[in-house]
XYZ file of C-alpha atoms in Angstrom:
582
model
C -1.145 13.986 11.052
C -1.690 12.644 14.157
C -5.200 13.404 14.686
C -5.895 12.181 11.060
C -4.582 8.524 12.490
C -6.197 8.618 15.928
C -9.621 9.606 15.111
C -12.308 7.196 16.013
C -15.197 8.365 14.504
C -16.846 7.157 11.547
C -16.843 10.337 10.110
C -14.115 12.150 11.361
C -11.267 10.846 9.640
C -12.498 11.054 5.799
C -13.188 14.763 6.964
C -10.269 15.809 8.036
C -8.046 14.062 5.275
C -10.433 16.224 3.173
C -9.268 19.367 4.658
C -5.732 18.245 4.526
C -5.555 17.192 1.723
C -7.289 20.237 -0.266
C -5.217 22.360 2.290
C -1.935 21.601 1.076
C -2.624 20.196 -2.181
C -1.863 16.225 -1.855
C -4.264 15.379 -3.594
C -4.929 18.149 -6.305
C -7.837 16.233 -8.276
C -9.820 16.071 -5.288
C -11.358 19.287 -6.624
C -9.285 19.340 -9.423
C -7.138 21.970 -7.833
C -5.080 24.385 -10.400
C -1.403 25.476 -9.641
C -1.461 28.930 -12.358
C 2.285 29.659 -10.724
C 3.314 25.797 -11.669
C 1.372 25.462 -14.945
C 4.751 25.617 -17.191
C 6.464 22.878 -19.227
C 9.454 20.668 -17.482
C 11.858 20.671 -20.604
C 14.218 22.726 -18.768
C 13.683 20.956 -15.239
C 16.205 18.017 -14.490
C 13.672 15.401 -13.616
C 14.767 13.806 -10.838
C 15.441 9.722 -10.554
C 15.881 9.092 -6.742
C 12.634 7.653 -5.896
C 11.404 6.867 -9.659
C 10.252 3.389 -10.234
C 11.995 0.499 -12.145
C 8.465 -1.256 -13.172
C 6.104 0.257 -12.034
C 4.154 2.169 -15.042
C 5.133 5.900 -15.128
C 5.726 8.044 -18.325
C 9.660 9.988 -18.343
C 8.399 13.465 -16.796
C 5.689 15.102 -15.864
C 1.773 14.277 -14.020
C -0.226 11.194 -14.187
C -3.686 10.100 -12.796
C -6.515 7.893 -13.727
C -6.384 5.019 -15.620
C -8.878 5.188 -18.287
C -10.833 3.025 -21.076
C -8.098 -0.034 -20.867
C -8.945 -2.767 -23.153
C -7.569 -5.926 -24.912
C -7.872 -5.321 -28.667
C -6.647 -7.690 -31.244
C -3.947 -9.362 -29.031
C -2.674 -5.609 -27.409
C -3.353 -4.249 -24.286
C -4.355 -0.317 -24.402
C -3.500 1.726 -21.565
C -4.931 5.264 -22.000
C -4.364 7.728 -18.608
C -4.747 11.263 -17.688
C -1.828 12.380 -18.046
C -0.163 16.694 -17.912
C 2.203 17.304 -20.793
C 2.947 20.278 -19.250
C 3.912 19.706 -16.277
C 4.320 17.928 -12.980
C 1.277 18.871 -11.272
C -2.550 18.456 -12.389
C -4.245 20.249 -15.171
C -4.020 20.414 -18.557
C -5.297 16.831 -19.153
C -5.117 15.075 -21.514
C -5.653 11.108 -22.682
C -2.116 9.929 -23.073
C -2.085 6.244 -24.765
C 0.284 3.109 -24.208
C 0.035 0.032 -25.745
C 1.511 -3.347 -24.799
C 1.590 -6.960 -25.523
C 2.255 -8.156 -21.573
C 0.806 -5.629 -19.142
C 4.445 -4.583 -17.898
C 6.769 -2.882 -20.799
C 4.712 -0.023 -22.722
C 5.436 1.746 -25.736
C 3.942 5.403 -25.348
C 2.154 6.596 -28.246
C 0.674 10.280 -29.192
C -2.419 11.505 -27.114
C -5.522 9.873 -27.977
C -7.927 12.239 -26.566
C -7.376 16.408 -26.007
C -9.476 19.293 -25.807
C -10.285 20.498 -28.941
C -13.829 20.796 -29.306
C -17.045 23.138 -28.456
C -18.122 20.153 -25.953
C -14.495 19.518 -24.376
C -12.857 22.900 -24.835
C -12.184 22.905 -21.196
C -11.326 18.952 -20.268
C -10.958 15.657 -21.348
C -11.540 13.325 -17.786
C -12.287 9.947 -17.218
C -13.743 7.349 -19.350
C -13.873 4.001 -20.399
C -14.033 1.421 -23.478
C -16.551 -0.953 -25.088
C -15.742 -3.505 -27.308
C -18.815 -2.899 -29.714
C -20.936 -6.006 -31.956
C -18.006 -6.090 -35.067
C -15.263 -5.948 -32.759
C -15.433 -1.756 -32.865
C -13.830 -0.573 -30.135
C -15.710 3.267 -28.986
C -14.754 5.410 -26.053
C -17.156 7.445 -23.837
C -15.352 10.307 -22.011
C -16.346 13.357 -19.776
C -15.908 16.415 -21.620
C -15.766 19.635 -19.920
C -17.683 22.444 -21.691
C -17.003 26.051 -19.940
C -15.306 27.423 -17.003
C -18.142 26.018 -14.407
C -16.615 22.758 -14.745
C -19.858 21.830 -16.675
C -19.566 18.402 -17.305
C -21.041 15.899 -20.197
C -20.415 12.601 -21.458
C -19.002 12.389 -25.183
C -17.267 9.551 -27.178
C -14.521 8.871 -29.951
C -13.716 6.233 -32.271
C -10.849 4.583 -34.120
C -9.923 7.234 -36.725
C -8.617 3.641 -38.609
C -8.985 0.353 -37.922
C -6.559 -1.102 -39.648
C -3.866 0.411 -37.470
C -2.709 -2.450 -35.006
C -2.200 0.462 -31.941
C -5.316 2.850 -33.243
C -3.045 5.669 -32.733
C -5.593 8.621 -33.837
C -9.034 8.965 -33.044
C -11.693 11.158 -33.941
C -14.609 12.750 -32.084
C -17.338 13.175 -33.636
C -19.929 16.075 -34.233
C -22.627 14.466 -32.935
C -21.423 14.817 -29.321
C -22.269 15.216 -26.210
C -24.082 11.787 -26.725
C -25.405 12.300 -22.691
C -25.945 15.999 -21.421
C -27.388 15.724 -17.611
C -30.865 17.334 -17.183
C -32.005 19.337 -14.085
C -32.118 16.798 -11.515
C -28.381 16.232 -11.786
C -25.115 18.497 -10.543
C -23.419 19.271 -13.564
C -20.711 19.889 -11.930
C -20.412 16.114 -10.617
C -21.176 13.981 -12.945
C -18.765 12.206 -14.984
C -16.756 9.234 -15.917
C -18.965 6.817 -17.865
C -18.392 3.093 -17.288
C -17.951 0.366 -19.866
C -21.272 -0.280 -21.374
C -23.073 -3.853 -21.248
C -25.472 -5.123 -22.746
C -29.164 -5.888 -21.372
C -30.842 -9.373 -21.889
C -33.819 -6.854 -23.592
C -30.628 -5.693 -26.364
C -30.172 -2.078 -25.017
C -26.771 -0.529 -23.953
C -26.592 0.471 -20.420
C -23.746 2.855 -18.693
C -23.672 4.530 -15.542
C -22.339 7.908 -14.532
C -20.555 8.873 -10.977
C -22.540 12.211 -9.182
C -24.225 13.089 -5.900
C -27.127 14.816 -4.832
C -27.544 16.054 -1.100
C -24.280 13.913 -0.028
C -26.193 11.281 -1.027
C -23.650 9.231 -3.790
C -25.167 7.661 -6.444
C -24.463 6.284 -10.163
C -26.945 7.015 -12.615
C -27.963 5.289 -15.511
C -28.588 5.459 -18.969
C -29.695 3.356 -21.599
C -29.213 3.123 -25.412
C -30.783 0.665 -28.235
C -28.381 -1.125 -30.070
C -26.802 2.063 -32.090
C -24.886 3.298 -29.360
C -25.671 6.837 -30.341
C -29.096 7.573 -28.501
C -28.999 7.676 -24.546
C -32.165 8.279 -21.883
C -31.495 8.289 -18.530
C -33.176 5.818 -16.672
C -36.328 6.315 -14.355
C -34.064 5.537 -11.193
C -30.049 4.894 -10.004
C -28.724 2.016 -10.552
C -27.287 2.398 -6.723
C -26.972 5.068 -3.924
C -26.050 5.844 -0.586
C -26.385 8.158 1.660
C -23.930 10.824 3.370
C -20.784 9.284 1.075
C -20.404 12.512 -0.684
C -19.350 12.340 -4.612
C -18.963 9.112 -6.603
C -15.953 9.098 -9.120
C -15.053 6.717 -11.551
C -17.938 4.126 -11.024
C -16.931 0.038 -12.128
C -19.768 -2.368 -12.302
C -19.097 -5.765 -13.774
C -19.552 -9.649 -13.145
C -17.765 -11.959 -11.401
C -17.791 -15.726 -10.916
C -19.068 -17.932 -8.393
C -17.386 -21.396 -9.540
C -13.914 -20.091 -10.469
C -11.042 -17.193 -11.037
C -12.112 -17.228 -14.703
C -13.001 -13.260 -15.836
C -16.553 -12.195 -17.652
C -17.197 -10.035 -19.841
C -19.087 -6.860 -18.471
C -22.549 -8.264 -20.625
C -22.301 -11.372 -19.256
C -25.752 -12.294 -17.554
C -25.619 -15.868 -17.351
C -26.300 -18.149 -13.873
C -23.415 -18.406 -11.019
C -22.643 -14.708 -10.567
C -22.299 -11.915 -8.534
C -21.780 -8.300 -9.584
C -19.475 -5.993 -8.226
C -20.329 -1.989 -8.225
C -17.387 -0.082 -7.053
C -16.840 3.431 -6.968
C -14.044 6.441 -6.194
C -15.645 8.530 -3.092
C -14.183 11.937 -3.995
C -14.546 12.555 0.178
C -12.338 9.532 1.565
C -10.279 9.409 -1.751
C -10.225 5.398 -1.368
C -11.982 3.146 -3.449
C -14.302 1.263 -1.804
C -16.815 -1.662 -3.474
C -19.331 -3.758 -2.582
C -20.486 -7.529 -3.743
C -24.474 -7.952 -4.962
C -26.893 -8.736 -6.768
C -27.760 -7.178 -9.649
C -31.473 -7.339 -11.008
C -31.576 -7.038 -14.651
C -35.571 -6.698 -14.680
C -35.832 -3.503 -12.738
C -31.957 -2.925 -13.320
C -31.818 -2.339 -9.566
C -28.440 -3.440 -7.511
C -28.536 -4.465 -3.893
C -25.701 -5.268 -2.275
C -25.220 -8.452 0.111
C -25.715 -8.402 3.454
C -22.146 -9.012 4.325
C -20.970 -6.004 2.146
C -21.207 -2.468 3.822
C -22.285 0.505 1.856
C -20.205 3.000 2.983
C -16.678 4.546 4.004
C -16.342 1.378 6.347
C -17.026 -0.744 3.853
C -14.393 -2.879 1.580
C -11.652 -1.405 -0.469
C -9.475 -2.640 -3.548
C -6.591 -1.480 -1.664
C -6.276 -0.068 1.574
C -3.518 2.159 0.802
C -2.447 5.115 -1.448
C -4.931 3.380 -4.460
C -7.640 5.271 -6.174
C -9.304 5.987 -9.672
C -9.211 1.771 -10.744
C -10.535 0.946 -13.206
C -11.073 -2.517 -14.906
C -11.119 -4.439 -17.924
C -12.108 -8.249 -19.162
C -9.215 -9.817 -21.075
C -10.493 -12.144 -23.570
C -6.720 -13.141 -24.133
C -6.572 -14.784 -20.758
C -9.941 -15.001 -19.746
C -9.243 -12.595 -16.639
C -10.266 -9.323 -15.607
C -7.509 -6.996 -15.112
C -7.419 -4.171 -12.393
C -5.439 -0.906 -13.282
C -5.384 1.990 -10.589
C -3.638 4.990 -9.863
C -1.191 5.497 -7.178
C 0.211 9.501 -6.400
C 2.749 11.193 -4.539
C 2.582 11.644 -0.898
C 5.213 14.485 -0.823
C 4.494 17.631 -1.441
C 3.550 19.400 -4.630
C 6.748 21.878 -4.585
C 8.631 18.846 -4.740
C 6.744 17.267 -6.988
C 7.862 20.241 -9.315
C 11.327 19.935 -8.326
C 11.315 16.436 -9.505
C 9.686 17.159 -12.307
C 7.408 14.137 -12.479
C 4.239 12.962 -10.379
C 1.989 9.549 -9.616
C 2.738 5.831 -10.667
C 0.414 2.957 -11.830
C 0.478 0.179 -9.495
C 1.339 -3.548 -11.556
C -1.582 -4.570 -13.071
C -3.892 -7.327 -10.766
C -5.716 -10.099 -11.474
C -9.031 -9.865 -10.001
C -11.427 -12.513 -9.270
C -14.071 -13.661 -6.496
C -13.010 -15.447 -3.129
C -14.049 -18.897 -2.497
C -16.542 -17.359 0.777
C -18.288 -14.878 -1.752
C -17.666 -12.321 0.292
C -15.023 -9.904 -0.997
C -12.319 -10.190 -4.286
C -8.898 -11.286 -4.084
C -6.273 -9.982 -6.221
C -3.063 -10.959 -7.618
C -0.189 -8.965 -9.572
C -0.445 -10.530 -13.146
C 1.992 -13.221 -13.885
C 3.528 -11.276 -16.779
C 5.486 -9.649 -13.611
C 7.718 -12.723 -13.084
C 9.186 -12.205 -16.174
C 11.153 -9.425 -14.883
C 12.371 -11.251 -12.183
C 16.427 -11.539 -12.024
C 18.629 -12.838 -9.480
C 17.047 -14.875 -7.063
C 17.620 -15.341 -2.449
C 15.812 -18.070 -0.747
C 15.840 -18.715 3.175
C 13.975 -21.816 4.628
C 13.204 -22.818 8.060
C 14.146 -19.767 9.815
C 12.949 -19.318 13.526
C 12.250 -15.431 14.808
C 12.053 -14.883 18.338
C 10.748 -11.935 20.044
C 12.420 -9.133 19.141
C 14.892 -10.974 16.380
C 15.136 -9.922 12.786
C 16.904 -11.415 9.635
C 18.372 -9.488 7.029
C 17.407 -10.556 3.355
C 20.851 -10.129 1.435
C 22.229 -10.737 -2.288
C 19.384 -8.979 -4.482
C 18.854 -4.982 -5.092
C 16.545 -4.408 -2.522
C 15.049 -0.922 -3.587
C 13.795 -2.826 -6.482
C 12.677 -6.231 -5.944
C 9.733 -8.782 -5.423
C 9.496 -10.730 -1.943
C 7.467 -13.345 -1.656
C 7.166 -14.934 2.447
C 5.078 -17.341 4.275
C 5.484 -17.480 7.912
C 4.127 -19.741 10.490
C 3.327 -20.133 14.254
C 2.868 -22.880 16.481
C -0.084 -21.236 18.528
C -2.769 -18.935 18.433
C -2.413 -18.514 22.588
C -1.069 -15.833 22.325
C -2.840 -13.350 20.869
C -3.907 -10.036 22.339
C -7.525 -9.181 23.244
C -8.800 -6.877 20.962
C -9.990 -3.638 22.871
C -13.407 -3.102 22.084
C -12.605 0.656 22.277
C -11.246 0.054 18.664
C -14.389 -1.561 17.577
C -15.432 1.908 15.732
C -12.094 2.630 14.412
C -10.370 2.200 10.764
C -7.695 -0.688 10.647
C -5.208 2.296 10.276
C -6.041 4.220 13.121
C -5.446 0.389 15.271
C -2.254 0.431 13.382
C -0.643 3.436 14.786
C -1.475 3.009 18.154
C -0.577 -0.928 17.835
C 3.227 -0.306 14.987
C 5.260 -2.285 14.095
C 7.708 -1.067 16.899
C 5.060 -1.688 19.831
C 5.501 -5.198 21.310
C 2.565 -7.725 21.137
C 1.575 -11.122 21.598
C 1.448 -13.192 18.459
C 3.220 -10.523 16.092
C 3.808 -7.609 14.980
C 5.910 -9.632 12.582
C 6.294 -9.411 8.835
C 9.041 -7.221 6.613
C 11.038 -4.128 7.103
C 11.229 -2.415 3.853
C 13.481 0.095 2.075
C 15.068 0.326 5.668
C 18.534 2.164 6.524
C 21.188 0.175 8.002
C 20.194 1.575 11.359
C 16.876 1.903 10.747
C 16.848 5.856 11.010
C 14.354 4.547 8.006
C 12.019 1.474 7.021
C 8.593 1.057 6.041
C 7.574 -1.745 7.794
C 4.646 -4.545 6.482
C 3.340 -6.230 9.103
C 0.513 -8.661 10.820
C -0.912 -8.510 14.308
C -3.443 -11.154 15.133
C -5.858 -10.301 18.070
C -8.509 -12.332 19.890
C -11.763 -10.932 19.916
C -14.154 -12.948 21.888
C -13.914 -16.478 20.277
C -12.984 -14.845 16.991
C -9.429 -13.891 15.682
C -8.572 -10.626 13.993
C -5.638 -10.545 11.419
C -4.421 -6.515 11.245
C -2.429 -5.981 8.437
C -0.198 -2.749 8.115
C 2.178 -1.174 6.150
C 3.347 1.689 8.427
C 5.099 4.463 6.460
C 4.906 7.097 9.699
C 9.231 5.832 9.676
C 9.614 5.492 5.971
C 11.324 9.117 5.691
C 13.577 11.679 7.748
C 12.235 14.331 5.219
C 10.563 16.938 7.710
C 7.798 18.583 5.124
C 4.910 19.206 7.814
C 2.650 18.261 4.655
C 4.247 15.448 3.762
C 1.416 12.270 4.077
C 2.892 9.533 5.604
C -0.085 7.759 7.152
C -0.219 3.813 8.797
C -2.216 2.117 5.989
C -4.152 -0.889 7.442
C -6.578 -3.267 6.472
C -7.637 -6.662 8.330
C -7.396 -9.875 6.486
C -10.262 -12.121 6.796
C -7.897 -15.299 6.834
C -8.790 -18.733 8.193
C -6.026 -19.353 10.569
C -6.575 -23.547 10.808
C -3.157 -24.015 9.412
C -1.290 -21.346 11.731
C 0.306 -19.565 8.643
C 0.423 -16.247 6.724
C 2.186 -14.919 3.167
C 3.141 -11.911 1.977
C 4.114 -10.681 -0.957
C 5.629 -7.188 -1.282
C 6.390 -5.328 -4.545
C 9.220 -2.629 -3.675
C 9.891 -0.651 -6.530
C 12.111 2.821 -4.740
C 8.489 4.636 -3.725
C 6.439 1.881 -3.959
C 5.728 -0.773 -1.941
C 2.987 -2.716 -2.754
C 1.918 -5.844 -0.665
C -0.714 -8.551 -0.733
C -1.682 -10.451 2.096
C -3.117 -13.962 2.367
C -2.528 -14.657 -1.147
C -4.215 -11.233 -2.277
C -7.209 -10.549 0.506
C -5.866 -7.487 1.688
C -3.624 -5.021 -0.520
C -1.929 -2.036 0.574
C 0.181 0.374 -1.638
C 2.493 2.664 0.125
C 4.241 5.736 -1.462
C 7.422 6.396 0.151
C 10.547 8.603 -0.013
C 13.765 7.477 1.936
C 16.721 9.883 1.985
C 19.154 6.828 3.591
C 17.303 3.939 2.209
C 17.961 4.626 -1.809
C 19.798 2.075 -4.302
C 22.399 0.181 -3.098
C 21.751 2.153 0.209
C 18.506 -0.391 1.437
C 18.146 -2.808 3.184
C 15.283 -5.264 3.776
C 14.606 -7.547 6.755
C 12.116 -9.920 8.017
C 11.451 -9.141 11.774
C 9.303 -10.274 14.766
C 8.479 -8.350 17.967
C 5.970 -10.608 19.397
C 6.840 -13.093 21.708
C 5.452 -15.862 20.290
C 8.263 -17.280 18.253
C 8.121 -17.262 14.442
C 9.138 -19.806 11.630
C 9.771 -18.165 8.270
C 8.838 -21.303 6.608
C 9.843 -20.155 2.714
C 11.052 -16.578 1.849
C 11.711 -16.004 -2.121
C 13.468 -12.462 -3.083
C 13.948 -11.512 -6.504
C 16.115 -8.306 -7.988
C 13.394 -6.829 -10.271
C 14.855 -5.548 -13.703
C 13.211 -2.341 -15.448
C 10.394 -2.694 -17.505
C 10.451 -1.134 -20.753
C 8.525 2.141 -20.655
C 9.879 4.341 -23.430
C-alpha cells in the first residue's frame, strides 16, 4: 500500500490500484469478479453490527452496489440498487427497490428487476429512469444475455400504475430495445442514462464502453415512442487512454442559481455536466461543458480536465453515482455507492457489504468551474442531542476533545479561522504531478506544518492507537495558495489484513481564502465518515473499521499541529439517531 500512495506518475497509481484491487478482491465489480466458494445464502450467518451504520442507507444483510434509476414519482422517492440476496459478496444481482418520502428512512420493497428472461438470463446491471410525456415512468437496464458477459440494453414498466410504490414491473417481449452492432465491445457496454429529450422531439440516451482504451459514451436516439433506438453517427464524448466508462450521467445545470433541471431542459444559462465511472481508477470523475444540441457533440471547458486528473464527485471511497431531478424540491439529487475496504472473507463473516452515502444536493458553483454538494436537509431531522464550542484557540500541537454526544454516530459541523496566511509552506514543485492523496501521505495529519494540518480526529481511541483524521494543509505556491484536504484513514484501524485498503484520500479545495476561514462538515456514521469541505467543494468518504474506537468507545477531537495558532470560531455536534431502514 505504500507504493499505491507514493506513486507520482500519472499513470501509475490507477494501475496499480487495478492490480490490487482485482488481486485481492476489494473491489469485486471491477470485473465483476465471482466468489463460487462464497455464493451461499447468509440466513444462518450472524450478521455482524460493529461497524454497521445508523443512517447511512444499507439493507439488514447481505451485498449492495450501484444506485440505479432513482426518481421522484408522485411525491415518493424510488431508490432501486444492485443488490445480492444471496449473499455478502457480488453476484447474483438483482434490482432491489426502496421507496421513501424524505431521502433518509426507506421502506424496502420486493425486487423490481431479476433475471428471468432470454435477454437477461444472465444479469440485471445498471440503469436508469425517465419520467415519460403522461407522467409514465420506464426503466432502461443492461441485461446480460449468455456466459460472455454479452451485454444489451432492455427496459421495464410499471406492471400498475395505480400502485403508489409500483411494486411489480414487467419486461416486456419486445426487448433488447438497443443490441450493440460490430463497432462496439459487447462486453463493455452498458448502463443507459436517463433519456432527454432533443429540441428536434427525439429521445436521446447514452451508453458507457471503450474501444482501444479510448472511453467513450455512445449514443442513441429514439422518436417520440420510446421503443425504436439508432445509434448515432458519432459519441457523444471520448477520451483517450481512460480505459472503460461505467455508469455515464449527463444532465444540466444552472448558471444563475442552486435551482435543479430537468435532464431535457435546453433553455439559455446552462452548462452540462457528463460524468462517468472509469472502471480503471474506480473514481468518478466529471467534467463541466458545453453541450451542442445541433451536432449533439459535448466539449468540455477549458478549465475541466478530461481525464484521471481531472475532477471527482468525491475524492474518496465514492463510485457508481448516479443522479436524479426532483421536481418536489426543484433540486437534483446525487446517490452513490460507497463499499467495504476490508477484506472479502470478512465481508462474509459479517455477513453484509457496501453502504449508500446520504443523499447530496448538487448544484453549480458561483466560478462555473466545478459542482458543490451538500447532504440534503432531510438529514437534520435526525439530529438529537446537540454540543456547541465557540471561540476556541488551538495552538501548535493542542487538541480539544468534543464531548456529550455519541460520537460513532453523529454530524459535526466546524468553521475554523486564522489570523495569517504567512505561514504557509511552499509547495514542492516535485508534487506538481502527483494526486492530492499521494501529497497527503507524505504531508499527514501527524507531520508538523506551517499553517495546519488542522481539522478533526475522528472515531479516535482514547490514546489514539486509532483515529481517522480530516484535515486541511494550506501551501503557498508561487503567489497562489493551495488548500489540501485529507481524510487519512492509513491510522483508522489496528486490524493487520495485508489487503485491507486503507488509503489517504485527498482532494484540494479551490477556496478563496480573503476571509482567513475554513468549514467542515463530517458525517460519522461507525464506517463512514463522510466530509465536505468549504461548504461542499471537496467531498471525501472514508470507509473505516476501528477495533478501539466503536460505540461508546470513540472519541472525537478537533486538533492543530501547525504552528500558526487556530480559532475554532463555531463547532456544532449532533448525536445522529437511526434512520428507519426496515
Amino acid at each position: 500500500m505504500e507504493i499505491l500512495r507514493r506513486s507520482s506518475s500519472l499513470w501509475v497509481l490507477p494501475i496499480l490500484l487495478l492490480c490490487f484491487f482485482i488481486n485481492n478482491g476489494v473491489f469485486v465489480d471491477a470485473s465483476h469478479k465471482v466468489y463460487m466458494h462464497l455464493q451461499s445464502t447468509t440466513s444462518h450467518v450472524d450478521v455482524s453490527k460493529v461497524h454497521r451504520t445508523g443512517y447511512h442507507f444499507q439493507p439488514p444483510k447481505n451485498w449492495i452496489n450501484d444506485p440505479n434509476g432513482p426518481m421522484y414519482y408522485n411525491g415518493v422517492y424510488h431508490l432501486f440498487y444492485q443488490y445480492n440476496p444471496k449473499g455478502a459478496i457480488w453476484g447474483n444481482i438483482v434490482w432491489a427497490h426502496s421507496v421513501s418520502k424524505d431521502l433518509i428512512n426507506w421502506i424496502p420493497l420486493e425486487p423490481a428487476i431479476y433475471p428471468s428472461k432470454v435477454f437477461d438470463k444472465y444479469g440485471t446491471w445498471s440503469g436508469s429512469a425517465t419520467i415519460l410525456p403522461g407522467n409514465k415512468p420506464v426503466i432502461l437496464y443492461t441485461g446480460i444475455v449468455d456466459a460472455n458477459k454479452t451485454q444489451v440494453q432492455n427496459y421495464a414498466i410499471p406492471a400498475n400504475m395505480s400502485d403508489p410504490y409500483l411494486r411489480k414491473w414487467i419486461k416486456p417481449d419486445n426487448n433488447p430495445l438497443i443490441v450493440a452492432d460490430k463497432t462496439i465491445n459487447k462486453s463493455q457496454f452498458r448502463d443507459p442514462t436517463t433519456a432527454w429529450m432533443g429540441r428536434d422531439g427525439n429521445w436521446r440516451i447514452l451508453v458507457g464502453s471503450v474501444r482501444n482504451h479510448r472511453g467513450k459514451v455512445i449514443m442513441y436516439k429514439s422518436n417520440k415512442n420510446f421503443m425504436k433506438w439508432t445509434k448515432a453517427k458519432h459519441p457523444l464524448h471520448s477520451a483517450p487512454g481512460t480505459g472503460n466508462w461505467e455508469c455515464p450521467d449527463f444532465f444540466p445545470v444552472s448558471l444563475k442559481n442552486k435551482d435543479g433541471l430537468d435532464t431535457s431542459y435546453n433553455g439559455k444559462d446552462i452548462k452540462h455536466v457528463l460524468k462517468v465511472s472509469f472502471d480503471v481508477t474506480r473514481f468518478d470523475h466529471y467534467t463541466i461543458g458545453t453541450y451542442d444540441t445541433k451536432k449533439d457533440k459535448y466539449f468540455p471547458d477549458n478549465t475541466s480536465i478530461d481525464g484521471w486528473k481531472g475532477l471527482r464527485l468525491d475524492y474518496g471511497n465514492y463510485y457508481a453515482s448516479k443522479t436524479f431531478f426532483d421536481s418536489g424540491k426543484n433540486r437534483r439529487i446525487l446517490l452513490g455507492w460507497a463499499n467495504e475496504s476490508d477484506t472479502v472473507d470478512n465481508d462474509v463473516r459479517k455477513g453484509w457489504a457496501g453502504v449508500h452515502p446520504i443523499p447530496r444536493k448538487i448544484w453549480l458553483d458561483p466560478s462555473g468551474k466545478q459542482l458543490v454538494q451538500w447532504p440534503v436537509q432531510e438529514l437534520e431531522t435526525l439530529r438529537k442531542k446537540k454540543v456547541q464550542l465557540n471561540n476556541k484557540k488551538l495552538n501548535k500541537g493542542e487538541k480539544v476533545e468534543i464531548k456529550g454526544i455519541t460520537v460513532a454516530q453523529a454530524d459535526v459541523e466546524v468553521i475554523f479561522s486564522f489570523t495569517s496566511l504567512d505561514k504557509a509552506e511552499p509547495f514542492d514543485p516535485s508534487w506538481a504531478d502527483l494526486y492530492a492523496q499521494d501529497v497527503c501521505a507524505i504531508k499527514g495529519s501527524t507531520v508538523q506544518g506551517g499553517l495546519g494540518p488542522f481539522g478533526l480526529l475522528t472515531l479516535a481511541s482514547k490514546n489514539l492507537e486509532e483515529y481517522t483524521p480530516v484535515f486541511f494543509r494550506i501551501f503557498k505556491a508561487h503567489d497562489k495558495y493551495k488548500v489540501l484536504m485529507c481524510s487519512d484513514a492509513s491510522r483508522s484501524s489496528l486490524k493487520n489484513e495485508t489487503t485491507m485498503y486503507k488509503p489517504s484520500f485527498a482532494g484540494y479545495v479551490d477556496v478563496d481564502l480573503a476571509d482567513k476561514k475554513l468549514s467542515l462538515r463530517s458525517l460519522i456514521d461507525h464506517s463512514v465518515v463522510e466530509s465536505f469541505g468549504a461548504g461542499g467543494k471537496t467531498c471525501i468518504t472514508s470507509r473505516v473499521y476501528p477495533t478501539l474506537a466503536i460505540f461508546d468507545k470513540a472519541h472525537l477531537f478537533a486538533f492543530n499541529n501547525g504552528a500558526e495558532r487556530i480559532t475554532i470560531e463555531t463547532l456544532n455536534a449532533w448525536s445522529m439517531a437511526n434512520a428507519k431502514l426496515h
